mmCIF file of C-alpha atoms and ligand atoms in Angstrom:
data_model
loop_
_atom_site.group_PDB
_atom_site.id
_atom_site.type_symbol
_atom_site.label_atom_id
_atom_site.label_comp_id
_atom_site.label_asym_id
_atom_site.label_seq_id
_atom_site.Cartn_x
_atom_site.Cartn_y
_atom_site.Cartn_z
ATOM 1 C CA UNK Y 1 83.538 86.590 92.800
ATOM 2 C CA UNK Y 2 80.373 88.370 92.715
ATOM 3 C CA UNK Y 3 80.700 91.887 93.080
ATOM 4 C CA UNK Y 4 78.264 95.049 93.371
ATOM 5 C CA UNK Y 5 79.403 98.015 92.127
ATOM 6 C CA UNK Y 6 78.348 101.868 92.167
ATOM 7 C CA UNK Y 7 79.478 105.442 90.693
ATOM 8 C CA UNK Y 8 78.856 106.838 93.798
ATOM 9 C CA UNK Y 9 80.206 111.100 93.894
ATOM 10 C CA UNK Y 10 81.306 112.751 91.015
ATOM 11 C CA UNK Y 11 82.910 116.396 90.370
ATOM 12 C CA UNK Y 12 79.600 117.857 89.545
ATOM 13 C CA UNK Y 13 78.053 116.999 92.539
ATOM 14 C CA UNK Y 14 80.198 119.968 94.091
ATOM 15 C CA UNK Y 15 80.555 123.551 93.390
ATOM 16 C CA UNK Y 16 84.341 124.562 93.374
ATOM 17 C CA UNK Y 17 84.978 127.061 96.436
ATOM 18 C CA UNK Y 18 85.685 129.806 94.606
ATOM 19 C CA UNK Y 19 83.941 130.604 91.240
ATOM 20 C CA UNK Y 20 87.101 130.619 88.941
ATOM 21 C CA UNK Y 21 88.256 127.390 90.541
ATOM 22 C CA UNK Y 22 87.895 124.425 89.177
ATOM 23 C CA UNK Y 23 87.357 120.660 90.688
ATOM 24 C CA UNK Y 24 89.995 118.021 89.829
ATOM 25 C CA UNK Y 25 88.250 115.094 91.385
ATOM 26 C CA UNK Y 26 86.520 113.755 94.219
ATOM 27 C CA UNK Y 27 88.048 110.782 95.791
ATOM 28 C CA UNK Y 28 89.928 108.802 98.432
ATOM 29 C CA UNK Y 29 86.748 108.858 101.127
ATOM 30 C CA UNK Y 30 87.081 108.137 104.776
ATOM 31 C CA UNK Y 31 84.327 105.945 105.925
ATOM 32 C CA UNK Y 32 82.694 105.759 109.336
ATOM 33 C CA UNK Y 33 78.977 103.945 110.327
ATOM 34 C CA UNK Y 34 77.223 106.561 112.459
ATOM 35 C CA UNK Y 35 75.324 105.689 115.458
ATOM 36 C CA UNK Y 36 72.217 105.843 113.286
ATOM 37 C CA UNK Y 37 73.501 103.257 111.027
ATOM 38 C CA UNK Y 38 74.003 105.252 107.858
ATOM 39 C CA UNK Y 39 77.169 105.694 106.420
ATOM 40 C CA UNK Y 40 79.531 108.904 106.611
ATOM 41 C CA UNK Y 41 82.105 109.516 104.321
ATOM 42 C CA UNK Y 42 84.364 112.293 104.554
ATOM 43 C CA UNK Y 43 85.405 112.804 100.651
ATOM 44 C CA UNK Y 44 88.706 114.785 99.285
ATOM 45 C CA UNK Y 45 87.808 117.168 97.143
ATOM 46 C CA UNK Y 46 90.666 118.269 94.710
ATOM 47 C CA UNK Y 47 91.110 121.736 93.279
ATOM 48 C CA UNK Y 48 92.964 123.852 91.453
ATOM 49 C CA UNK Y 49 92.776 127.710 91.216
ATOM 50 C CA UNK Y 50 92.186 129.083 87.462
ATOM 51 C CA UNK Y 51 95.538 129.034 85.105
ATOM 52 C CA UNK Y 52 96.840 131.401 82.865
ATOM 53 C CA UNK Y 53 99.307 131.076 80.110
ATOM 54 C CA UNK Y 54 102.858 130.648 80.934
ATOM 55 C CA UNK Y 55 101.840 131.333 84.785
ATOM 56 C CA UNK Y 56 101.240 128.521 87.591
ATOM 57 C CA UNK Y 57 99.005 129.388 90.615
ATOM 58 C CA UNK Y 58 99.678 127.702 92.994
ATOM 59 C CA UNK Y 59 97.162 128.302 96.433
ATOM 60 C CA UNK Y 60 98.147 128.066 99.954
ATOM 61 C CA UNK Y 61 96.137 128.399 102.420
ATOM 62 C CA UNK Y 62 96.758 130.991 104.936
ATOM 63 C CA UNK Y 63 93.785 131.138 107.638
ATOM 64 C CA UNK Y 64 91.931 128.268 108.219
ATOM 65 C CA UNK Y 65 88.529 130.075 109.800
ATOM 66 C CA UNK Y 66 88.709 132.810 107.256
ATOM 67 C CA UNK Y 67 88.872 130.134 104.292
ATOM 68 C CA UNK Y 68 91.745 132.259 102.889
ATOM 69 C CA UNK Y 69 94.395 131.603 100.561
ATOM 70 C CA UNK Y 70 97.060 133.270 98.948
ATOM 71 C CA UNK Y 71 98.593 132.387 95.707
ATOM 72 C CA UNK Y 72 101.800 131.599 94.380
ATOM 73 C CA UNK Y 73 102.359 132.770 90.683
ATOM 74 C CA UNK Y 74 105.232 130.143 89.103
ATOM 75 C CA UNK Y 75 105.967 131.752 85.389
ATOM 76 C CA UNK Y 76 106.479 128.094 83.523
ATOM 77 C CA UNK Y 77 110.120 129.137 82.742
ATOM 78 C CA UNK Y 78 110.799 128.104 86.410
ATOM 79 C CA UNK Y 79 110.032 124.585 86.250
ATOM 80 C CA UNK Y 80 111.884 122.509 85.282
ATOM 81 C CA UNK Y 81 109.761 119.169 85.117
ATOM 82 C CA UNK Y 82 106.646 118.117 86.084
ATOM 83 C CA UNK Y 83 105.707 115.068 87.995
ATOM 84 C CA UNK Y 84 102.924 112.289 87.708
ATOM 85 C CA UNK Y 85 100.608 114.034 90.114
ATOM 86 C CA UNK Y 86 101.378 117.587 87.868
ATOM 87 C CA UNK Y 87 103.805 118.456 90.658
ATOM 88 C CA UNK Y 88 105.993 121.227 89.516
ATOM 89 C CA UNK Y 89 109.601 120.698 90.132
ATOM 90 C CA UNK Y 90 111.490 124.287 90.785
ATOM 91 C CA UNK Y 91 114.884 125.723 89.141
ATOM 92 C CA UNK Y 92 115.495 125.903 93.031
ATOM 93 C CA UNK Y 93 115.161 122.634 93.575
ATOM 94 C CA UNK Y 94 111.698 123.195 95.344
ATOM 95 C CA UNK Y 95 108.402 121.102 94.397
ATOM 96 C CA UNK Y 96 104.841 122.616 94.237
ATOM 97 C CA UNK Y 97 101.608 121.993 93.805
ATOM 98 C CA UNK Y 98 98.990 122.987 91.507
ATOM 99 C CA UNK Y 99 96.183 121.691 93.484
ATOM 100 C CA UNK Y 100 95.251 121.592 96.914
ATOM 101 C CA UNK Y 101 92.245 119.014 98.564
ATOM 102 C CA UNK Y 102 89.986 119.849 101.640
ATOM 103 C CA UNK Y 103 86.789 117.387 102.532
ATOM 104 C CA UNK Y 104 83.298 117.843 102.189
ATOM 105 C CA UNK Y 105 81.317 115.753 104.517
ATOM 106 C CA UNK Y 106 78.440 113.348 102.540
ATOM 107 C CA UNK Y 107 75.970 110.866 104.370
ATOM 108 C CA UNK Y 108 75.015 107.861 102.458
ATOM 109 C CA UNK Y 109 72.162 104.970 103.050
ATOM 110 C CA UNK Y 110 72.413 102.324 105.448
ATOM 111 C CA UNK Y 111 72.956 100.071 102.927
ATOM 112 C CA UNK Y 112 75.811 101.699 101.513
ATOM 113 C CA UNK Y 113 75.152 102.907 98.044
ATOM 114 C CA UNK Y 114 72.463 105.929 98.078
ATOM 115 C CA UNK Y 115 74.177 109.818 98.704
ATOM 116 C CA UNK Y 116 71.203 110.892 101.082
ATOM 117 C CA UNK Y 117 73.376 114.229 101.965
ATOM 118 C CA UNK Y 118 76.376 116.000 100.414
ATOM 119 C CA UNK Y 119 77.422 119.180 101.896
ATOM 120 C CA UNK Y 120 79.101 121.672 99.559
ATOM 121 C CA UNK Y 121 80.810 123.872 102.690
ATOM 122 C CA UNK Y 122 84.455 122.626 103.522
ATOM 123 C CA UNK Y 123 84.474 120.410 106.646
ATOM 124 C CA UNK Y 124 87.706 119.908 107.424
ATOM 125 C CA UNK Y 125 90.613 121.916 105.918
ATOM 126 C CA UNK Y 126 94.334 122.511 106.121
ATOM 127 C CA UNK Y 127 95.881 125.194 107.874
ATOM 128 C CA UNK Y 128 100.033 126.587 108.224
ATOM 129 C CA UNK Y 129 101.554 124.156 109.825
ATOM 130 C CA UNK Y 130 98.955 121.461 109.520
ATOM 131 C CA UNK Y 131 98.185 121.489 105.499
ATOM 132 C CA UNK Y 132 98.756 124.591 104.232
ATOM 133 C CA UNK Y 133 98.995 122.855 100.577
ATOM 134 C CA UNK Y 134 96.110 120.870 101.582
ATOM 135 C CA UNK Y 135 94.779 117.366 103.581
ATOM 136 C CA UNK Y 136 94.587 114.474 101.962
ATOM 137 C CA UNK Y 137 93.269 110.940 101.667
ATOM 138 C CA UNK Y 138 91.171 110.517 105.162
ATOM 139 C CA UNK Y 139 91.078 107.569 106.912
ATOM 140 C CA UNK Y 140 88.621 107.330 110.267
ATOM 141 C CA UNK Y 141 88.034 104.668 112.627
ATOM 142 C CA UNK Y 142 86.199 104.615 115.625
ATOM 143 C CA UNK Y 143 88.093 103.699 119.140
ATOM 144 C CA UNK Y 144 86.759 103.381 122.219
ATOM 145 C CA UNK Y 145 84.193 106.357 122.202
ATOM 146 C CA UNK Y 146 86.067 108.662 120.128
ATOM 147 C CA UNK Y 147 86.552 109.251 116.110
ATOM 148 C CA UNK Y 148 90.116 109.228 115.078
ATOM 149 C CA UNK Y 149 90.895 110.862 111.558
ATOM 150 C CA UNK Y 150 94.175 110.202 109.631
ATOM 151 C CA UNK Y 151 94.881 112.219 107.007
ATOM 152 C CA UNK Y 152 98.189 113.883 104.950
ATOM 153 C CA UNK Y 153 98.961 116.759 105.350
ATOM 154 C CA UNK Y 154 100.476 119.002 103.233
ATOM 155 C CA UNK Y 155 102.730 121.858 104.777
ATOM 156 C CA UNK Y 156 105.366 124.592 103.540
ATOM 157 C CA UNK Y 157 108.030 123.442 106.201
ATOM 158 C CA UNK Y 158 106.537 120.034 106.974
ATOM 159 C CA UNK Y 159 106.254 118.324 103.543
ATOM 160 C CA UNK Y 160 104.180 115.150 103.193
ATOM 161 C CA UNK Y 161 103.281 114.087 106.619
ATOM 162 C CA UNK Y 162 100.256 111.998 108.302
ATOM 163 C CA UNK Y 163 98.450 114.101 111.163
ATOM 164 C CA UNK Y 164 95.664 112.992 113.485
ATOM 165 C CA UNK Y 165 92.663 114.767 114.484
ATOM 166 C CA UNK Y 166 90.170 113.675 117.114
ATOM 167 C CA UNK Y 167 86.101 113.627 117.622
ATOM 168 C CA UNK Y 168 83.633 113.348 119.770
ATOM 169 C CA UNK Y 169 80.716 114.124 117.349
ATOM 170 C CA UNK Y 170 82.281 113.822 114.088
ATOM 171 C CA UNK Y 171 81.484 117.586 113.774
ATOM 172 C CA UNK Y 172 84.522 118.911 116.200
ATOM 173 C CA UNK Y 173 87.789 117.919 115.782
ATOM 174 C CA UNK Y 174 90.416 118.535 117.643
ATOM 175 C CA UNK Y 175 93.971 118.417 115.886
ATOM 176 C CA UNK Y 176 96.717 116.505 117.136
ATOM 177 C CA UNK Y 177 99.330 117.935 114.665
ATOM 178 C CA UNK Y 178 101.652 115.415 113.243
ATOM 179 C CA UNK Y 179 102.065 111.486 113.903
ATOM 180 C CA UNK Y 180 104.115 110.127 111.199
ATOM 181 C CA UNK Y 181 106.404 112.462 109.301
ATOM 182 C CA UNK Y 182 107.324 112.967 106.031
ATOM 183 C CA UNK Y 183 107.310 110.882 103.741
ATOM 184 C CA UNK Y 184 105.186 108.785 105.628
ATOM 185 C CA UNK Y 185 101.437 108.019 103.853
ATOM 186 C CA UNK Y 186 98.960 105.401 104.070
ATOM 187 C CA UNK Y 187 98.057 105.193 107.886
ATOM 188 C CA UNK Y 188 95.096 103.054 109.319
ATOM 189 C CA UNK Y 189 94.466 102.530 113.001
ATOM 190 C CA UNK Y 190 93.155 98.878 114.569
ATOM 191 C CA UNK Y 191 90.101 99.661 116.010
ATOM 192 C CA UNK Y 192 91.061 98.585 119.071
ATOM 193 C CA UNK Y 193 94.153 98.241 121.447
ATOM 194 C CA UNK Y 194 95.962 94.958 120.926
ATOM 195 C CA UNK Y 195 98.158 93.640 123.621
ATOM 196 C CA UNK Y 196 97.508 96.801 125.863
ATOM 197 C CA UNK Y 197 98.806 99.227 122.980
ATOM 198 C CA UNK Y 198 97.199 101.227 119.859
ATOM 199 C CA UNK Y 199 98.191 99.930 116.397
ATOM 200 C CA UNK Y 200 98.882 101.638 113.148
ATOM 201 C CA UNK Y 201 99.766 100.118 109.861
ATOM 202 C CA UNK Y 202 101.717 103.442 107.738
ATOM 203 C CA UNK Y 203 103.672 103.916 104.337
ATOM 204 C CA UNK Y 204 107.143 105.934 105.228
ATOM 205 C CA UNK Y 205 109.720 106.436 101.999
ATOM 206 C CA UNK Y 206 112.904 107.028 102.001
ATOM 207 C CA UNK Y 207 115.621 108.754 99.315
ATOM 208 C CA UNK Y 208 118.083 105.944 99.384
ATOM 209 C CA UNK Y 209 115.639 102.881 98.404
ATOM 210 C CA UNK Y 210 117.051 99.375 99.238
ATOM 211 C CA UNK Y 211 113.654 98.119 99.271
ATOM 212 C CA UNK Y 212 110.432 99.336 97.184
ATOM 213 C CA UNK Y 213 108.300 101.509 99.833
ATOM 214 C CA UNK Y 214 105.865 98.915 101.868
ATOM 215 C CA UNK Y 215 103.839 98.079 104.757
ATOM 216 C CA UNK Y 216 104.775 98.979 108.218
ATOM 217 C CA UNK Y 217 102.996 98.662 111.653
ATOM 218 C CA UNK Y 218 103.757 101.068 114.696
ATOM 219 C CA UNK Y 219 102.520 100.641 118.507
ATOM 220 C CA UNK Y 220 101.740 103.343 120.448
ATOM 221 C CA UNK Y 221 99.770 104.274 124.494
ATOM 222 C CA UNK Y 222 98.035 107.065 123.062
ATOM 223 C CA UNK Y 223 98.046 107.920 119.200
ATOM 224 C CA UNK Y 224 100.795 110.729 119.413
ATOM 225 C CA UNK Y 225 104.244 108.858 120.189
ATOM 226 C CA UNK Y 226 104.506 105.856 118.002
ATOM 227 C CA UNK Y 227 107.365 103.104 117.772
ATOM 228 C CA UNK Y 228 108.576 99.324 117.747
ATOM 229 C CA UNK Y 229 108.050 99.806 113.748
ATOM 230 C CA UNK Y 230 108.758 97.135 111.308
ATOM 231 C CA UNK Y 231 108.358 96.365 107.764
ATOM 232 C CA UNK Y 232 105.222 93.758 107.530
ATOM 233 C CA UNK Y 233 104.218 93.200 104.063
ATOM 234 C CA UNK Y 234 106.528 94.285 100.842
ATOM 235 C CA UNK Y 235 105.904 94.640 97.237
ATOM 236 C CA UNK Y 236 105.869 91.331 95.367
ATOM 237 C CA UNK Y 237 108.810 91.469 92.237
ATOM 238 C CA UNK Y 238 106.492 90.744 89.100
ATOM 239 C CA UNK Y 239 103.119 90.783 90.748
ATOM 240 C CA UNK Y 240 100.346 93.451 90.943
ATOM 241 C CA UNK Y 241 101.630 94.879 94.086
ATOM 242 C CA UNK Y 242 105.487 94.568 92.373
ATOM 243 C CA UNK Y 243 106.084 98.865 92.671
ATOM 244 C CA UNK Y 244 105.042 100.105 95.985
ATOM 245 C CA UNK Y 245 102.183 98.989 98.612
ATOM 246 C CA UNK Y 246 100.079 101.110 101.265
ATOM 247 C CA UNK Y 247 97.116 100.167 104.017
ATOM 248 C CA UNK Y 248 93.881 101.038 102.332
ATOM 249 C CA UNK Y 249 90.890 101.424 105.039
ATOM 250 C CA UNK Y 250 91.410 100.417 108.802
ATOM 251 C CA UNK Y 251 91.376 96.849 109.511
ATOM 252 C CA UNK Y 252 88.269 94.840 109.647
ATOM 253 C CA UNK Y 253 88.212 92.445 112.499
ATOM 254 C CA UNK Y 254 86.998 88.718 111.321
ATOM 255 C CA UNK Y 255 86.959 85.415 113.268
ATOM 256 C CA UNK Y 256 89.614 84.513 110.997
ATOM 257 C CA UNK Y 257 92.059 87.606 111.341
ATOM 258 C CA UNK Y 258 92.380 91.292 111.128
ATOM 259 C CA UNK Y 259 91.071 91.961 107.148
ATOM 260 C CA UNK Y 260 93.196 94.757 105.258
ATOM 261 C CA UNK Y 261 92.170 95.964 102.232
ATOM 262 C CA UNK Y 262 95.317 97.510 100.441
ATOM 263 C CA UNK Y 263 96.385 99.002 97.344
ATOM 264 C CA UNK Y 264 99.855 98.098 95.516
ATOM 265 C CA UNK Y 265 101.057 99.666 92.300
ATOM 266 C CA UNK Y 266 102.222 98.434 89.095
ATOM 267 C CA UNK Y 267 104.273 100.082 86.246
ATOM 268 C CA UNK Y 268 103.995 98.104 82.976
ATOM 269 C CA UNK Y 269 105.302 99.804 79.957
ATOM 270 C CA UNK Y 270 105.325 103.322 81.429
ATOM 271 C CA UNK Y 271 101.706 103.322 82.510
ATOM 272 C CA UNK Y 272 100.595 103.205 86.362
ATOM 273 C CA UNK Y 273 97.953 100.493 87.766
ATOM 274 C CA UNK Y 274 96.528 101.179 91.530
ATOM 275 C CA UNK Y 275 94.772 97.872 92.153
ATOM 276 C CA UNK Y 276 93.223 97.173 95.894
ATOM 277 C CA UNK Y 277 94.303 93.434 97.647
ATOM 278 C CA UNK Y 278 93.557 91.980 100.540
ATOM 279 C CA UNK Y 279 95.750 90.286 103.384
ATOM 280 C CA UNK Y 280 94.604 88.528 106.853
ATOM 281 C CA UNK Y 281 96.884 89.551 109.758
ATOM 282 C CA UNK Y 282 96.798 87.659 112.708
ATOM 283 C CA UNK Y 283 94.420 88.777 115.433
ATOM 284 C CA UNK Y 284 96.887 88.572 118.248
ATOM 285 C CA UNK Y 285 99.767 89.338 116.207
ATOM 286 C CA UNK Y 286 99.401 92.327 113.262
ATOM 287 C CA UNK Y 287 102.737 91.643 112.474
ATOM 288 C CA UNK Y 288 102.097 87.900 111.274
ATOM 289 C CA UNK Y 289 99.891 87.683 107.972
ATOM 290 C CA UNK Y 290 98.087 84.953 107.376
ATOM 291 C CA UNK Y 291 97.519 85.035 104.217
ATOM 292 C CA UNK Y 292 97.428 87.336 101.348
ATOM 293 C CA UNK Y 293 95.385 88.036 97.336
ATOM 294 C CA UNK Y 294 97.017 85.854 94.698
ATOM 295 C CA UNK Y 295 100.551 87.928 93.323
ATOM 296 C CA UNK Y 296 98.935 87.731 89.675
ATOM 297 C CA UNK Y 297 95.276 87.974 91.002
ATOM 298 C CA UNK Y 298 94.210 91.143 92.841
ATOM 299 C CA UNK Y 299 90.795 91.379 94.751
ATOM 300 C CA UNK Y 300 89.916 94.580 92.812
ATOM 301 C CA UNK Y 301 91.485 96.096 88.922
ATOM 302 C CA UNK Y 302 90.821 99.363 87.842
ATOM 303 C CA UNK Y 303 88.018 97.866 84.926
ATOM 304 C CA UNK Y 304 85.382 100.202 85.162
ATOM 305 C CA UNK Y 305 85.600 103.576 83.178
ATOM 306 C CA UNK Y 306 85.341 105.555 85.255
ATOM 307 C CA UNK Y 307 88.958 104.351 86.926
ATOM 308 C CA UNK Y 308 90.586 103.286 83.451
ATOM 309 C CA UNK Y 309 90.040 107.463 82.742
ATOM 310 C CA UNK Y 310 90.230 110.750 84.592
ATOM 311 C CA UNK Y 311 92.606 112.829 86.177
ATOM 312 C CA UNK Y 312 95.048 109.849 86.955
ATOM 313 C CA UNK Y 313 93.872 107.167 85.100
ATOM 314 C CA UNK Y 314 94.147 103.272 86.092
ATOM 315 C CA UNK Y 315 93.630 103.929 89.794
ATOM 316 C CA UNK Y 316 91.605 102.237 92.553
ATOM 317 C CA UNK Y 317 92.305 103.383 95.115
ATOM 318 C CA UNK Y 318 90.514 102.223 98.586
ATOM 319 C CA UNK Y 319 90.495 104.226 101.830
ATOM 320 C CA UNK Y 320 86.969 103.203 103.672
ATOM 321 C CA UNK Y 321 85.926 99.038 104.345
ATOM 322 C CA UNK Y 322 82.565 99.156 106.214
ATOM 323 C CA UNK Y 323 81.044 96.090 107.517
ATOM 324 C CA UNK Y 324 78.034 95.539 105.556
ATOM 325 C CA UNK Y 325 74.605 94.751 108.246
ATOM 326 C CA UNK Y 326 74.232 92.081 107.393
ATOM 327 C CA UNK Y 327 77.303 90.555 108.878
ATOM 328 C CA UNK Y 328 78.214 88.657 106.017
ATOM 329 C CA UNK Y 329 79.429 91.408 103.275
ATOM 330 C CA UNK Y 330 81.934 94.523 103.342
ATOM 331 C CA UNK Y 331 81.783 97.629 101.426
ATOM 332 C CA UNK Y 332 84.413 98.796 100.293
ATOM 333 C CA UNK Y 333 84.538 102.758 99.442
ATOM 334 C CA UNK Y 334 87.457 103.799 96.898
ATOM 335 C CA UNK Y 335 88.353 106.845 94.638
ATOM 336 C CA UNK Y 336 88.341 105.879 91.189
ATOM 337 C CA UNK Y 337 91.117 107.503 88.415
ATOM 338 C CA UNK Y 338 91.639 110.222 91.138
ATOM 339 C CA UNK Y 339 88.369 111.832 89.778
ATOM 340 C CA UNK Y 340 85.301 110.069 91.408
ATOM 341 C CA UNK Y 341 83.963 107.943 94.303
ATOM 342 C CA UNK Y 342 83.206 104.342 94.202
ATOM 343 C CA UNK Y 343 81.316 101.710 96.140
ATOM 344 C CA UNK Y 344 81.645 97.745 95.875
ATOM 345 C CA UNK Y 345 80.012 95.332 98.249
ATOM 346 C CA UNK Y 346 81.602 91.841 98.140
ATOM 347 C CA UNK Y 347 80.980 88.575 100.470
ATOM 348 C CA UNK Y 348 83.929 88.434 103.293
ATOM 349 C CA UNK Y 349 83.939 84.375 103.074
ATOM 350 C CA UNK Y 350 84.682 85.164 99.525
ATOM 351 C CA UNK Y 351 87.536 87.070 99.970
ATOM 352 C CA UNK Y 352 88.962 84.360 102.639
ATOM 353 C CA UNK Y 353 88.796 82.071 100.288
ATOM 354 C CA UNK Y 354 89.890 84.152 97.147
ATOM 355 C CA UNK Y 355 93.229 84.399 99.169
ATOM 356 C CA UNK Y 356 96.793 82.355 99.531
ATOM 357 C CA UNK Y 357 97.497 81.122 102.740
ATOM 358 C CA UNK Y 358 100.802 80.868 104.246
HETATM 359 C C1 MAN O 1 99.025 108.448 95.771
HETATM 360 C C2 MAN O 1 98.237 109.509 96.496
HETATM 361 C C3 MAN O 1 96.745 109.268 96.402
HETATM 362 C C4 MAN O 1 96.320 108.987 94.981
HETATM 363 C C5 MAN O 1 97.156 107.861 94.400
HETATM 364 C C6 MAN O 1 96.829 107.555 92.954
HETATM 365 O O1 MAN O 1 99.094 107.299 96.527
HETATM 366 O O2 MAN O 1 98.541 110.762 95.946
HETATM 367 O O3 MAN O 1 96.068 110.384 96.898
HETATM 368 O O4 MAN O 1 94.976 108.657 94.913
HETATM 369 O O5 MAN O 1 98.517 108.185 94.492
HETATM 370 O O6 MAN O 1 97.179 108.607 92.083
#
């Protein structure tokens, strides 16, 4: 399959927000096309605040329009493990973390593939009670005549949740608090209704795992209340997509189905592989796929350097699919090893056919 490929954001393209912080990566991009055609991404922006020995600083952030934080100093005797993300797990029994994300809003080319703006101010940020540990992973789809944003959010009392926030402008939004709770990741909207109600595809995990965490899809009248969920796509035993699964970008409608670029996760010999896959839902159903990427033959692999190395290496990791105007191709906008941002344009027909049908 022929695909284009481009390094597209790096760490050094942004200045850390304070100077003795220090960028992690730049990744997981929400992607929207703008009125004017070009493209804009909303890109996490990882950071952590300076370390010393035998200390952990952890920041939170405590006022939103002020931009301020305070800090949490963890002496390293305290934890008692540390997790894949650097997590810190607490003699308490607590977990914290030693980096927290806002986005930075960039504007790219029409085709896809030239930065043609990158602002370093934070655009969107978390706050107490909505990401005070920081917002995560965008996702944004356009509705109707409104921007809906899906991110995770981060909060003391909240944990790992998925809030919404709403736009008019893409410059205002207006926070809707939280739609899925924790742990629930990984949420994508339809961009439009489907038998009278709104659609979500979303991630939840539970403690007590008879199943390996997969994808579900949620209806809902208005984007807050959310229900008739159900399981829709698991993890695959052996495949690529054998440890755990989660929506990518929002759906892409096609004549042929709904198109859903995903990622799944692999552990083979104590190493992690994010690799992206596609499946085809049914247009009238979103329950029903049609078919789905080969279980030993994912769309995308984490090949290119830059996602083999960096601050979680092995990891594609896809959040934005943009048609392409052409009509014919779809770009697909990813962060790559947790540390940078991608872009690949590949042929839709090509993926339809690259696919198993059921
Ligand atoms: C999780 C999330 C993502 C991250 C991937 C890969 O799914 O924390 O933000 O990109 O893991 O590390």
């Amino acid at each position: 399959m022929k695909i284009i490929d481009k390094l597209l954001l790096k760490p050094e393209d942004f200045q850390p927000s304070f100077s003795d912080w220090e960028i992690k990566g730049v990744l997981n991009p929400g992607a929207v096309r703008l009125p004017d055609k070009r493209i804009l991404l909303y890109v996490r922006v990882a950071e952590s605040a300076i370390q010393k020995e035998g200390i952990r600083t952890c920041p939170i952030m405590s006022s939103e329009k002020e931009y301020k934080f305070e800090y949490q100093h963890i002496p390293e005797v305290d934890i008692v493990r540390m997790g894949r993300w650097g997590e810190m797990y607490l003699k308490d029994g607590l977990c914290r973390l030693p980096t927290i994300s806002h986005f930075k809003r960039v504007v790219v080319s029409k085709d896809g593939f030239r930065v043609l703006e990158k602002e370093q101010r934070p655009i969107f940020t978390g706050m107490p009670g909505d990401g005070d540990y920081g917002v995560e992973d965008p996702r944004i789809v356009k509705i109707e005549d409104k921007y809906l944003m899906t991110y995770v959010s981060i909060s003391t009392h909240e944990g790992v949740s998925t809030s919404l926030a709403i736009s008019k402008d893409l410059k205002s939004w207006k926070r809707q608090g939280i739609i899925f709770r924790e742990q629930n990741k990984d949420v994508v909207f339809f961009p439009e209704k489907i038998k009278g109600k709104y659609v979500a595809l979303h991630r939840p995990e539970g403690f007590f795992e008879f199943s390996r965490p997969s994808i579900w899809v949620s209806y809902s009248p208005d984007f807050i209340y959310w229900g008739r969920e159900r399981s829709i796509l698991q993890p695959r035993p052996g495949a690529w997509d054998h440890d755990r699964i989660g929506a990518g970008a929002p759906p892409i409608k096609t004549k042929k189905g709904w198109l859903e670029i995903y990622h799944g996760v692999k552990r083979i010999d104590g190493i992690t592989f994010y690799s992206v896959g596609a499946v085809l839902l049914d247009l009238k159903n979103p329950e029903k796929a049609l078919a789905r990427s080969y279980a030993d033959n994912p769309l995308i692999k984490s090949e290119k350097d830059y996602e083999k190395s960096g601050f979680m290496s092995n990891v594609v990791f896809p959040t934005g699919a943009i048609a392409d105007l052409n009509g014919k191709d779809v770009l697909i906008y990813s962060g790559g090893a947790d540390s940078i941002v991608s872009v690949r344009k590949l042929r839709v027909n090509d993926i339809l056919k690259s696919m198993e049908y059921y």
